[in-house]
Structures are given as structure tokens and as C-alpha cells.
JSON list of C-alpha atoms in Angstrom, two decimals:
[
{"chain": "A", "resi": 256, "resn": "MET", "atom": "CA", "xyz": [-18.52, -16.62, 3.23]},
{"chain": "A", "resi": 257, "resn": "ALA", "atom": "CA", "xyz": [-18.64, -17.35, -0.47]},
{"chain": "A", "resi": 258, "resn": "ALA", "atom": "CA", "xyz": [-15.40, -18.47, -2.10]},
{"chain": "A", "resi": 259, "resn": "GLY", "atom": "CA", "xyz": [-14.42, -17.07, -5.47]},
{"chain": "A", "resi": 260, "resn": "GLU", "atom": "CA", "xyz": [-12.25, -18.85, -8.00]},
{"chain": "A", "resi": 261, "resn": "THR", "atom": "CA", "xyz": [-9.24, -18.49, -5.68]},
{"chain": "A", "resi": 262, "resn": "GLY", "atom": "CA", "xyz": [-10.72, -20.54, -2.85]},
{"chain": "A", "resi": 263, "resn": "PHE", "atom": "CA", "xyz": [-10.81, -17.46, -0.64]},
{"chain": "A", "resi": 264, "resn": "SER", "atom": "CA", "xyz": [-13.72, -15.14, -0.07]},
{"chain": "A", "resi": 265, "resn": "ASP", "atom": "CA", "xyz": [-13.94, -12.24, -2.47]},
{"chain": "A", "resi": 266, "resn": "VAL", "atom": "CA", "xyz": [-13.45, -9.78, 0.40]},
{"chain": "A", "resi": 267, "resn": "VAL", "atom": "CA", "xyz": [-10.22, -11.48, 1.52]},
{"chain": "A", "resi": 268, "resn": "TYR", "atom": "CA", "xyz": [-8.95, -11.52, -2.05]},
{"chain": "A", "resi": 269, "resn": "ASP", "atom": "CA", "xyz": [-9.85, -7.86, -2.50]},
{"chain": "A", "resi": 270, "resn": "LEU", "atom": "CA", "xyz": [-8.09, -6.84, 0.73]},
{"chain": "A", "resi": 271, "resn": "VAL", "atom": "CA", "xyz": [-4.97, -8.80, -0.20]},
{"chain": "A", "resi": 272, "resn": "SER", "atom": "CA", "xyz": [-4.99, -7.15, -3.62]},
{"chain": "A", "resi": 273, "resn": "VAL", "atom": "CA", "xyz": [-5.31, -3.63, -2.22]},
{"chain": "A", "resi": 274, "resn": "GLU", "atom": "CA", "xyz": [-2.61, -4.36, 0.39]},
{"chain": "A", "resi": 275, "resn": "TYR", "atom": "CA", "xyz": [-0.23, -5.71, -2.27]},
{"chain": "A", "resi": 276, "resn": "HIS", "atom": "CA", "xyz": [-0.74, -2.78, -4.61]},
{"chain": "A", "resi": 277, "resn": "ALA", "atom": "CA", "xyz": [-0.37, -0.25, -1.78]},
{"chain": "A", "resi": 278, "resn": "LEU", "atom": "CA", "xyz": [2.92, -1.84, -0.71]},
{"chain": "A", "resi": 279, "resn": "LYS", "atom": "CA", "xyz": [4.17, -2.06, -4.29]},
{"chain": "A", "resi": 280, "resn": "GLY", "atom": "CA", "xyz": [3.20, 1.56, -4.91]},
{"chain": "A", "resi": 281, "resn": "GLY", "atom": "CA", "xyz": [4.93, 2.68, -1.74]},
{"chain": "A", "resi": 282, "resn": "TYR", "atom": "CA", "xyz": [8.13, 1.05, -2.93]},
{"chain": "A", "resi": 283, "resn": "VAL", "atom": "CA", "xyz": [8.15, 2.78, -6.32]},
{"chain": "A", "resi": 284, "resn": "TYR", "atom": "CA", "xyz": [7.02, 6.15, -4.92]},
{"chain": "A", "resi": 285, "resn": "GLY", "atom": "CA", "xyz": [10.21, 6.22, -2.88]},
{"chain": "A", "resi": 286, "resn": "GLN", "atom": "CA", "xyz": [12.16, 6.11, -6.14]},
{"chain": "A", "resi": 287, "resn": "TYR", "atom": "CA", "xyz": [9.94, 8.79, -7.63]},
{"chain": "A", "resi": 288, "resn": "ALA", "atom": "CA", "xyz": [10.66, 11.04, -4.63]},
{"chain": "A", "resi": 289, "resn": "ARG", "atom": "CA", "xyz": [14.40, 10.49, -5.07]},
{"chain": "A", "resi": 290, "resn": "ASP", "atom": "CA", "xyz": [14.11, 11.29, -8.79]},
{"chain": "A", "resi": 291, "resn": "ALA", "atom": "CA", "xyz": [12.31, 14.55, -8.01]},
{"chain": "A", "resi": 292, "resn": "GLU", "atom": "CA", "xyz": [14.89, 15.45, -5.34]},
{"chain": "A", "resi": 293, "resn": "ASP", "atom": "CA", "xyz": [17.74, 14.71, -7.76]},
{"chain": "A", "resi": 294, "resn": "GLU", "atom": "CA", "xyz": [16.22, 17.20, -10.20]},
{"chain": "A", "resi": 295, "resn": "GLY", "atom": "CA", "xyz": [15.66, 19.84, -7.50]},
{"chain": "A", "resi": 296, "resn": "HIS", "atom": "CA", "xyz": [11.87, 19.51, -7.28]},
{"chain": "A", "resi": 297, "resn": "GLU", "atom": "CA", "xyz": [11.36, 19.36, -3.52]},
{"chain": "A", "resi": 298, "resn": "GLU", "atom": "CA", "xyz": [7.62, 20.12, -3.66]},
{"chain": "A", "resi": 299, "resn": "ILE", "atom": "CA", "xyz": [7.08, 17.23, -6.06]},
{"chain": "A", "resi": 300, "resn": "ALA", "atom": "CA", "xyz": [9.30, 14.97, -3.93]},
{"chain": "A", "resi": 301, "resn": "GLU", "atom": "CA", "xyz": [7.15, 15.81, -0.91]},
{"chain": "A", "resi": 302, "resn": "PHE", "atom": "CA", "xyz": [4.04, 14.96, -2.94]},
{"chain": "A", "resi": 303, "resn": "PHE", "atom": "CA", "xyz": [5.47, 11.52, -3.69]},
{"chain": "A", "resi": 304, "resn": "ARG", "atom": "CA", "xyz": [6.39, 11.04, -0.01]},
{"chain": "A", "resi": 305, "resn": "GLN", "atom": "CA", "xyz": [2.82, 11.96, 0.98]},
{"chain": "A", "resi": 306, "resn": "VAL", "atom": "CA", "xyz": [1.41, 9.44, -1.52]},
{"chain": "A", "resi": 307, "resn": "MET", "atom": "CA", "xyz": [3.83, 6.86, -0.08]},
{"chain": "A", "resi": 308, "resn": "ARG", "atom": "CA", "xyz": [2.57, 7.56, 3.48]},
{"chain": "A", "resi": 309, "resn": "GLU", "atom": "CA", "xyz": [-1.04, 7.25, 2.31]},
{"chain": "A", "resi": 310, "resn": "ASP", "atom": "CA", "xyz": [-0.33, 3.90, 0.66]},
{"chain": "A", "resi": 311, "resn": "SER", "atom": "CA", "xyz": [1.47, 2.71, 3.78]},
{"chain": "A", "resi": 312, "resn": "ALA", "atom": "CA", "xyz": [-1.56, 3.59, 5.91]},
{"chain": "A", "resi": 313, "resn": "ARG", "atom": "CA", "xyz": [-3.83, 1.87, 3.36]},
{"chain": "A", "resi": 314, "resn": "ALA", "atom": "CA", "xyz": [-1.73, -1.31, 3.46]},
{"chain": "A", "resi": 315, "resn": "GLU", "atom": "CA", "xyz": [-1.71, -1.28, 7.25]},
{"chain": "A", "resi": 316, "resn": "LYS", "atom": "CA", "xyz": [-5.50, -0.93, 7.41]},
{"chain": "A", "resi": 317, "resn": "CYS", "atom": "CA", "xyz": [-5.94, -3.80, 4.95]},
{"chain": "A", "resi": 318, "resn": "HIS", "atom": "CA", "xyz": [-3.64, -5.91, 7.10]},
{"chain": "A", "resi": 319, "resn": "ARG", "atom": "CA", "xyz": [-5.69, -5.17, 10.21]},
{"chain": "A", "resi": 320, "resn": "PHE", "atom": "CA", "xyz": [-8.89, -6.16, 8.40]},
{"chain": "A", "resi": 321, "resn": "LEU", "atom": "CA", "xyz": [-7.27, -9.40, 7.19]},
{"chain": "A", "resi": 322, "resn": "VAL", "atom": "CA", "xyz": [-6.15, -10.22, 10.72]},
{"chain": "A", "resi": 323, "resn": "GLN", "atom": "CA", "xyz": [-9.64, -9.48, 11.98]},
{"chain": "A", "resi": 324, "resn": "LEU", "atom": "CA", "xyz": [-11.18, -11.77, 9.37]},
{"chain": "A", "resi": 325, "resn": "SER", "atom": "CA", "xyz": [-8.71, -14.56, 10.08]},
{"chain": "A", "resi": 326, "resn": "GLY", "atom": "CA", "xyz": [-9.14, -14.37, 13.86]},
{"chain": "A", "resi": 327, "resn": "THR", "atom": "CA", "xyz": [-5.37, -14.25, 14.48]},
{"chain": "A", "resi": 328, "resn": "ARG", "atom": "CA", "xyz": [-2.98, -11.64, 15.84]},
{"chain": "A", "resi": 329, "resn": "ALA", "atom": "CA", "xyz": [-1.05, -9.22, 13.61]},
{"chain": "A", "resi": 330, "resn": "GLU", "atom": "CA", "xyz": [2.71, -9.54, 13.38]}
]
């Protein structure tokens, strides 16, 4: 397992990065959905909720991979 400049393997760094961005995106997409709802655009609000669910699933999968690589149990 080669360590990049961070002291962690590149794969671990990459997974953490994707997990972080998926969680961050999920947070802001909730606001986008509320904005669309406030303006009466339910179809667009549902689109943002779908994107939020996809990011949530992406973050969860990254977390499972990180747990697998670390050899510990998920919380």
C-alpha cells in the first residue's frame, strides 16, 4: 500500500474525498429542494431529492469500503 503525500494510501484518500463531497453535496441539495418547493417547482425539488439520495448511497458505499480497508467495524 503506497502512501501519498498525506501519509495514507491514495485509495483511502480518494474514498475519503468522495465520501466527504457526497455528504457535503447531500447537505446543500436539501436546501436546493426546499428552494424549488418554495417556488412551486415540485418536479425540480424531487430531482434534487433524488440527487441527495444518490449522494447518500455513494457516501455509505465509500464508508463501507473504508471500513473494509481498515479492518474495523462500521458505526
